[in-house]
């Protein structure tokens, strides 16, 4: 068994789980100023209050998995992306503080609401910029980062960051369609109708720009056998987007969220096709960056215990709070 491939797939799964679990509550934070002060904001908060903190477990797990399974990649990526990564962590911390203190300090609630919005926006932008900077390439000298402090800040990385803002906002709107009722539910459905076409435009812009960043990207998408994926992928995206649009227009509650998750899933598949088998695209493969076999095996045993426990806990918490949030703030089963 090639444990390096196992760990690469495991980290890809962890990233996907983070996007699924934390994307929608970051999206709700970015939509927050659009909701009237009072019951609607409280309902939006209560729809994620039981689960949002546990969602970030996947971010911690992914960071620890990267440093343990691919230490060389970690040692290069971290100094290359210090600024956006620190901004992301500060945004997540500030968002968490604002989430808790808006209930405990009602006299300053409007400031905590602003903090919840800004923390969500900064964290999302930083995640997108980090991904864009990684895709466009990192300068390496020997086995260390050889670029400058501002190499991560480019038009492409900003485009990816803006696209992720749109995508997470759409996930947040669809979550509120699923989990709330009344005026907030109707408003979230209107936002979902606006954000879905915007996300398709953003996806299209990023997809058109990516193959020209690295020769490897272009070869994987436009040479055989990659061409067999290039042709159906846009059709799959359009079909999934059409299904999401119809579910929103027909007044369905849970289907829009699931279809939008499908769009993100196709995006992650496309990302995997672009960079595989590199951990730093175009620079270092997963085998070049991997830790020793015994270390990978030791960590895999622990992950085999920990990850199922996290999945069971997560599934149970979502099941317990499975109903819609009423205006009284309680989940209705």
Tab-separated table of C-alpha atoms in Angstrom:
chain	number	residue	atom	x	y	z
A	1	UNK	CA	0.000	0.000	0.000
A	2	UNK	CA	1.296	3.458	-0.929
A	3	UNK	CA	0.559	5.417	2.230
A	4	UNK	CA	1.566	8.652	0.510
A	5	UNK	CA	-1.414	8.333	-1.847
A	6	UNK	CA	-3.642	7.356	1.081
A	7	UNK	CA	-2.629	10.501	2.964
A	8	UNK	CA	-3.077	12.701	-0.093
A	9	UNK	CA	-6.621	11.374	-0.558
A	10	UNK	CA	-7.297	11.697	3.166
A	11	UNK	CA	-6.235	15.355	3.169
A	12	UNK	CA	-8.397	15.966	0.094
A	13	UNK	CA	-11.337	14.463	2.024
A	14	UNK	CA	-10.588	16.695	5.023
A	15	UNK	CA	-10.497	19.806	2.819
A	16	UNK	CA	-13.804	18.805	1.229
A	17	UNK	CA	-15.379	18.278	4.661
A	18	UNK	CA	-14.188	21.703	5.797
A	19	UNK	CA	-15.702	23.390	2.736
A	20	UNK	CA	-18.985	21.561	3.310
A	21	UNK	CA	-19.090	22.093	7.068
A	22	UNK	CA	-17.734	25.623	7.497
A	23	UNK	CA	-18.572	27.223	4.142
A	24	UNK	CA	-22.235	27.839	4.855
A	25	UNK	CA	-21.762	29.476	8.250
A	26	UNK	CA	-19.072	31.760	6.819
A	27	UNK	CA	-21.600	32.560	4.088
A	28	UNK	CA	-24.243	33.433	6.657
A	29	UNK	CA	-21.751	35.782	8.301
A	30	UNK	CA	-21.150	37.589	5.016
A	31	UNK	CA	-24.909	37.892	4.364
A	32	UNK	CA	-25.562	39.044	7.932
A	33	UNK	CA	-25.702	42.828	7.297
A	34	UNK	CA	-28.431	42.216	4.689
A	35	UNK	CA	-30.816	40.903	7.346
A	36	UNK	CA	-32.909	43.276	9.484
A	37	UNK	CA	-31.764	43.771	13.060
A	38	UNK	CA	-33.786	41.666	15.468
A	39	UNK	CA	-35.480	38.306	14.979
A	40	UNK	CA	-34.115	37.616	11.496
A	41	UNK	CA	-30.493	38.006	12.574
A	42	UNK	CA	-31.154	35.928	15.675
A	43	UNK	CA	-32.733	33.178	13.548
A	44	UNK	CA	-29.755	33.181	11.188
A	45	UNK	CA	-27.401	32.834	14.155
A	46	UNK	CA	-29.481	30.111	15.792
A	47	UNK	CA	-29.528	28.067	12.578
A	48	UNK	CA	-25.769	27.480	12.912
A	49	UNK	CA	-25.217	27.949	16.666
A	50	UNK	CA	-25.367	24.211	17.545
A	51	UNK	CA	-22.883	23.121	14.858
A	52	UNK	CA	-20.630	25.973	13.715
A	53	UNK	CA	-17.848	25.542	16.280
A	54	UNK	CA	-17.364	21.852	15.537
A	55	UNK	CA	-17.163	22.543	11.806
A	56	UNK	CA	-13.709	24.084	12.202
A	57	UNK	CA	-12.382	20.795	13.569
A	58	UNK	CA	-11.652	19.874	9.961
A	59	UNK	CA	-9.447	22.937	9.488
A	60	UNK	CA	-7.326	22.002	12.492
A	61	UNK	CA	-7.173	18.383	11.370
A	62	UNK	CA	-6.091	19.405	7.870
A	63	UNK	CA	-3.302	21.670	9.130
A	64	UNK	CA	-1.958	19.010	11.472
A	65	UNK	CA	-2.250	16.355	8.760
A	66	UNK	CA	-0.242	18.478	6.321
A	67	UNK	CA	2.623	19.094	8.742
A	68	UNK	CA	2.738	15.425	9.774
A	69	UNK	CA	2.294	13.725	6.383
A	70	UNK	CA	3.978	16.263	4.085
A	71	UNK	CA	6.399	18.287	6.270
A	72	UNK	CA	8.436	19.672	3.362
A	73	UNK	CA	5.296	21.083	1.741
A	74	UNK	CA	4.267	22.612	5.064
A	75	UNK	CA	7.708	24.195	5.508
A	76	UNK	CA	7.437	25.829	2.068
A	77	UNK	CA	3.750	26.775	2.000
A	78	UNK	CA	3.670	28.430	5.420
A	79	UNK	CA	6.307	31.145	4.816
A	80	UNK	CA	4.986	31.692	1.280
A	81	UNK	CA	1.457	32.336	2.549
A	82	UNK	CA	2.017	33.750	6.033
A	83	UNK	CA	-0.040	36.882	5.420
A	84	UNK	CA	-3.292	35.316	4.104
A	85	UNK	CA	-3.084	32.409	6.551
A	86	UNK	CA	-2.652	34.733	9.544
A	87	UNK	CA	-5.481	36.908	8.228
A	88	UNK	CA	-7.681	33.809	7.972
A	89	UNK	CA	-6.951	32.752	11.545
A	90	UNK	CA	-7.550	36.270	12.892
A	91	UNK	CA	-10.818	36.443	10.955
A	92	UNK	CA	-11.979	33.101	12.372
A	93	UNK	CA	-10.996	34.121	15.911
A	94	UNK	CA	-12.707	37.504	15.669
A	95	UNK	CA	-15.810	35.882	14.173
A	96	UNK	CA	-15.955	33.389	17.038
A	97	UNK	CA	-15.650	36.101	19.664
A	98	UNK	CA	-18.348	38.184	17.973
A	99	UNK	CA	-20.634	35.140	17.726
A	100	UNK	CA	-20.535	34.585	21.471
A	101	UNK	CA	-20.452	38.178	22.697
A	102	UNK	CA	-23.426	39.429	20.663
A	103	UNK	CA	-25.639	37.430	23.064
A	104	UNK	CA	-23.757	38.358	26.241
A	105	UNK	CA	-23.247	42.051	25.509
A	106	UNK	CA	-26.497	43.244	23.909
A	107	UNK	CA	-25.577	46.878	24.544
A	108	UNK	CA	-22.886	46.624	21.847
A	109	UNK	CA	-24.612	44.095	19.627
A	110	UNK	CA	-24.312	46.163	16.457
A	111	UNK	CA	-20.530	46.195	16.868
A	112	UNK	CA	-20.428	42.441	17.441
A	113	UNK	CA	-22.630	41.956	14.373
A	114	UNK	CA	-20.152	44.029	12.346
A	115	UNK	CA	-17.333	41.899	13.750
A	116	UNK	CA	-19.154	38.707	12.770
A	117	UNK	CA	-19.495	40.001	9.212
A	118	UNK	CA	-15.908	41.268	8.909
A	119	UNK	CA	-14.431	38.125	10.453
A	120	UNK	CA	-16.382	35.918	8.044
A	121	UNK	CA	-15.429	38.055	5.044
A	122	UNK	CA	-11.717	38.229	5.907
A	123	UNK	CA	-11.518	34.480	6.615
A	124	UNK	CA	-13.223	33.593	3.332
A	125	UNK	CA	-11.176	36.013	1.241
A	126	UNK	CA	-7.986	34.727	2.846
A	127	UNK	CA	-8.905	31.112	2.098
A	128	UNK	CA	-9.589	31.911	-1.543
A	129	UNK	CA	-6.426	33.993	-1.897
A	130	UNK	CA	-4.418	31.154	-0.331
A	131	UNK	CA	-5.813	28.690	-2.859
A	132	UNK	CA	-5.197	31.077	-5.748
A	133	UNK	CA	-1.619	31.744	-4.649
A	134	UNK	CA	-0.984	28.013	-4.359
A	135	UNK	CA	-2.365	27.362	-7.841
A	136	UNK	CA	-0.372	30.116	-9.515
A	137	UNK	CA	2.874	28.643	-8.175
A	138	UNK	CA	5.316	29.143	-5.325
A	139	UNK	CA	8.952	30.075	-5.881
A	140	UNK	CA	11.246	27.440	-4.392
A	141	UNK	CA	15.013	27.494	-3.890
A	142	UNK	CA	16.345	24.102	-2.888
A	143	UNK	CA	13.877	22.845	-0.283
A	144	UNK	CA	12.711	26.249	0.983
A	145	UNK	CA	10.546	29.161	-0.091
A	146	UNK	CA	12.482	31.542	-2.318
A	147	UNK	CA	9.922	34.232	-3.125
A	148	UNK	CA	8.986	37.586	-1.657
A	149	UNK	CA	6.497	38.729	0.980
A	150	UNK	CA	3.853	39.890	-1.533
A	151	UNK	CA	4.075	37.082	-4.123
A	152	UNK	CA	0.703	35.743	-2.999
A	153	UNK	CA	-1.103	38.972	-3.956
A	154	UNK	CA	-1.975	38.789	-7.674
A	155	UNK	CA	-5.088	39.405	-9.800
A	156	UNK	CA	-5.632	35.640	-10.022
A	157	UNK	CA	-5.469	35.071	-6.263
A	158	UNK	CA	-7.884	37.971	-5.727
A	159	UNK	CA	-10.214	36.466	-8.346
A	160	UNK	CA	-10.231	33.133	-6.512
A	161	UNK	CA	-10.824	34.941	-3.217
A	162	UNK	CA	-13.790	36.872	-4.627
A	163	UNK	CA	-15.178	33.667	-6.173
A	164	UNK	CA	-15.055	31.903	-2.820
A	165	UNK	CA	-16.900	34.826	-1.202
A	166	UNK	CA	-19.708	34.349	-3.752
A	167	UNK	CA	-19.685	30.564	-3.319
A	168	UNK	CA	-19.815	30.574	0.484
A	169	UNK	CA	-22.516	33.273	0.423
A	170	UNK	CA	-24.598	31.059	-1.848
A	171	UNK	CA	-24.095	28.110	0.498
A	172	UNK	CA	-25.175	30.294	3.418
A	173	UNK	CA	-28.298	31.477	1.587
A	174	UNK	CA	-29.257	27.900	0.689
A	175	UNK	CA	-28.679	26.786	4.278
A	176	UNK	CA	-31.093	29.479	5.502
A	177	UNK	CA	-33.626	28.381	2.876
A	178	UNK	CA	-33.391	24.897	4.352
A	179	UNK	CA	-33.298	25.770	8.045
A	180	UNK	CA	-35.484	28.856	8.516
A	181	UNK	CA	-39.004	30.033	7.800
A	182	UNK	CA	-40.939	33.246	7.351
A	183	UNK	CA	-39.425	36.494	5.991
A	184	UNK	CA	-35.833	35.313	6.506
A	185	UNK	CA	-36.531	32.163	4.481
A	186	UNK	CA	-37.998	34.216	1.626
A	187	UNK	CA	-35.148	36.711	1.668
A	188	UNK	CA	-32.538	33.927	1.627
A	189	UNK	CA	-34.259	32.369	-1.405
A	190	UNK	CA	-34.045	35.698	-3.267
A	191	UNK	CA	-30.346	35.965	-2.476
A	192	UNK	CA	-29.792	32.397	-3.675
A	193	UNK	CA	-31.361	33.289	-7.040
A	194	UNK	CA	-28.951	36.208	-7.400
A	195	UNK	CA	-25.841	34.423	-6.170
A	196	UNK	CA	-26.151	31.247	-8.279
A	197	UNK	CA	-25.575	33.000	-11.653
A	198	UNK	CA	-22.795	35.070	-10.049
A	199	UNK	CA	-21.096	31.860	-8.908
A	200	UNK	CA	-21.257	30.402	-12.424
A	201	UNK	CA	-19.588	33.535	-13.801
A	202	UNK	CA	-16.903	33.324	-11.105
A	203	UNK	CA	-16.330	29.607	-11.764
A	204	UNK	CA	-16.041	30.321	-15.479
A	205	UNK	CA	-13.485	33.091	-14.967
A	206	UNK	CA	-11.295	30.979	-12.680
A	207	UNK	CA	-11.586	27.928	-14.962
A	208	UNK	CA	-10.556	29.921	-18.030
A	209	UNK	CA	-7.562	31.481	-16.267
A	210	UNK	CA	-6.209	28.386	-14.501
A	211	UNK	CA	-4.890	26.363	-17.513
A	212	UNK	CA	-2.646	29.260	-18.501
A	213	UNK	CA	-0.918	29.509	-15.115
A	214	UNK	CA	1.175	26.358	-15.601
A	215	UNK	CA	1.957	24.217	-18.632
A	216	UNK	CA	0.989	21.137	-16.611
A	217	UNK	CA	-2.521	22.497	-16.091
A	218	UNK	CA	-2.934	23.093	-19.802
A	219	UNK	CA	-1.654	19.618	-20.687
A	220	UNK	CA	-3.895	17.868	-18.178
A	221	UNK	CA	-7.034	19.598	-19.428
A	222	UNK	CA	-6.445	19.902	-23.179
A	223	UNK	CA	-4.301	16.878	-24.063
A	224	UNK	CA	-5.507	13.286	-24.195
A	225	UNK	CA	-6.668	11.687	-21.886
A	226	UNK	CA	-7.494	14.886	-19.953
A	227	UNK	CA	-9.588	16.093	-22.866
A	228	UNK	CA	-12.141	13.399	-22.050
A	229	UNK	CA	-12.728	15.179	-18.727
A	230	UNK	CA	-12.575	18.710	-20.121
A	231	UNK	CA	-15.518	18.157	-22.462
A	232	UNK	CA	-18.092	16.746	-19.982
A	233	UNK	CA	-17.053	18.847	-16.957
A	234	UNK	CA	-18.725	22.116	-18.101
A	235	UNK	CA	-21.840	20.134	-19.012
A	236	UNK	CA	-21.931	18.577	-15.533
A	237	UNK	CA	-21.520	22.001	-13.922
A	238	UNK	CA	-24.306	23.513	-16.029
A	239	UNK	CA	-26.622	20.550	-15.367
A	240	UNK	CA	-26.001	20.774	-11.615
A	241	UNK	CA	-26.509	24.547	-11.657
A	242	UNK	CA	-29.765	24.124	-13.586
A	243	UNK	CA	-30.985	21.580	-11.032
A	244	UNK	CA	-30.074	23.998	-8.231
A	245	UNK	CA	-31.909	26.838	-9.973
A	246	UNK	CA	-35.051	24.750	-10.491
A	247	UNK	CA	-35.054	23.618	-6.869
A	248	UNK	CA	-34.788	27.245	-5.715
A	249	UNK	CA	-37.512	28.417	-8.108
A	250	UNK	CA	-39.865	25.553	-7.158
A	251	UNK	CA	-39.698	26.461	-3.471
A	252	UNK	CA	-37.854	23.356	-2.319
A	253	UNK	CA	-36.031	23.660	0.986
A	254	UNK	CA	-33.166	21.180	1.278
A	255	UNK	CA	-32.469	20.455	-2.400
A	256	UNK	CA	-30.825	23.836	-3.254
A	257	UNK	CA	-28.201	23.329	-0.565
A	258	UNK	CA	-27.413	19.803	-1.767
A	259	UNK	CA	-27.174	20.850	-5.419
A	260	UNK	CA	-24.825	23.726	-4.560
A	261	UNK	CA	-22.694	21.271	-2.610
A	262	UNK	CA	-22.614	19.279	-5.836
A	263	UNK	CA	-21.177	22.331	-7.618
A	264	UNK	CA	-18.462	22.594	-5.002
A	265	UNK	CA	-17.790	18.875	-5.349
A	266	UNK	CA	-17.246	19.229	-9.107
A	267	UNK	CA	-14.927	22.164	-8.434
A	268	UNK	CA	-12.848	20.108	-6.006
A	269	UNK	CA	-12.651	17.273	-8.545
A	270	UNK	CA	-11.436	19.720	-11.180
A	271	UNK	CA	-8.883	21.093	-8.720
A	272	UNK	CA	-7.636	17.592	-8.005
A	273	UNK	CA	-7.261	16.844	-11.711
A	274	UNK	CA	-5.270	20.046	-12.191
A	275	UNK	CA	-2.691	19.509	-9.464
A	276	UNK	CA	-2.408	15.711	-9.048
A	277	UNK	CA	0.040	14.292	-8.027
A	278	UNK	CA	1.673	17.494	-6.732
A	279	UNK	CA	1.251	18.861	-3.256
A	280	UNK	CA	2.760	22.177	-4.399
A	281	UNK	CA	1.468	22.499	-7.972
A	282	UNK	CA	4.164	22.325	-10.617
A	283	UNK	CA	6.911	22.176	-8.001
A	284	UNK	CA	6.855	19.269	-5.525
A	285	UNK	CA	5.014	15.948	-5.788
A	286	UNK	CA	3.368	14.201	-2.869
A	287	UNK	CA	6.180	11.618	-2.797
A	288	UNK	CA	8.910	14.268	-2.675
A	289	UNK	CA	7.223	15.988	0.282
A	290	UNK	CA	6.128	12.886	2.206
A	291	UNK	CA	7.249	11.973	5.691
A	292	UNK	CA	8.783	8.500	6.367
A	293	UNK	CA	6.588	5.429	5.941
A	294	UNK	CA	6.585	4.570	9.665
A	295	UNK	CA	5.433	8.091	10.534
A	296	UNK	CA	2.612	7.926	7.998
A	297	UNK	CA	1.528	4.528	9.335
A	298	UNK	CA	1.562	5.713	12.951
A	299	UNK	CA	-0.569	8.748	12.096
A	300	UNK	CA	-2.928	6.698	9.945
A	301	UNK	CA	-3.764	4.442	12.897
A	302	UNK	CA	-4.695	7.471	14.970
A	303	UNK	CA	-6.699	8.994	12.117
A	304	UNK	CA	-8.566	5.721	11.621
A	305	UNK	CA	-9.890	6.154	15.156
A	306	UNK	CA	-10.305	9.933	15.279
A	307	UNK	CA	-11.986	10.668	11.935
A	308	UNK	CA	-14.868	8.171	12.378
A	309	UNK	CA	-15.489	9.622	15.843
A	310	UNK	CA	-15.656	13.133	14.388
A	311	UNK	CA	-18.020	11.946	11.648
A	312	UNK	CA	-20.306	10.204	14.159
A	313	UNK	CA	-20.370	13.230	16.464
A	314	UNK	CA	-21.036	15.574	13.541
A	315	UNK	CA	-23.823	13.399	12.150
A	316	UNK	CA	-25.434	13.126	15.589
A	317	UNK	CA	-25.333	16.881	16.219
A	318	UNK	CA	-26.871	17.626	12.812
A	319	UNK	CA	-29.544	14.990	13.472
A	320	UNK	CA	-30.454	16.395	16.877
A	321	UNK	CA	-30.817	19.911	15.425
A	322	UNK	CA	-32.335	18.763	12.143
A	323	UNK	CA	-35.480	20.900	12.150
A	324	UNK	CA	-36.130	24.450	11.042
A	325	UNK	CA	-35.443	27.360	13.381
A	326	UNK	CA	-38.612	29.133	14.418
A	327	UNK	CA	-38.940	32.780	15.381
A	328	UNK	CA	-38.587	31.731	19.020
A	329	UNK	CA	-35.060	30.528	18.228
A	330	UNK	CA	-35.733	26.821	18.773
A	331	UNK	CA	-35.330	24.002	16.258
A	332	UNK	CA	-38.639	22.455	15.261
A	333	UNK	CA	-38.410	18.749	14.451
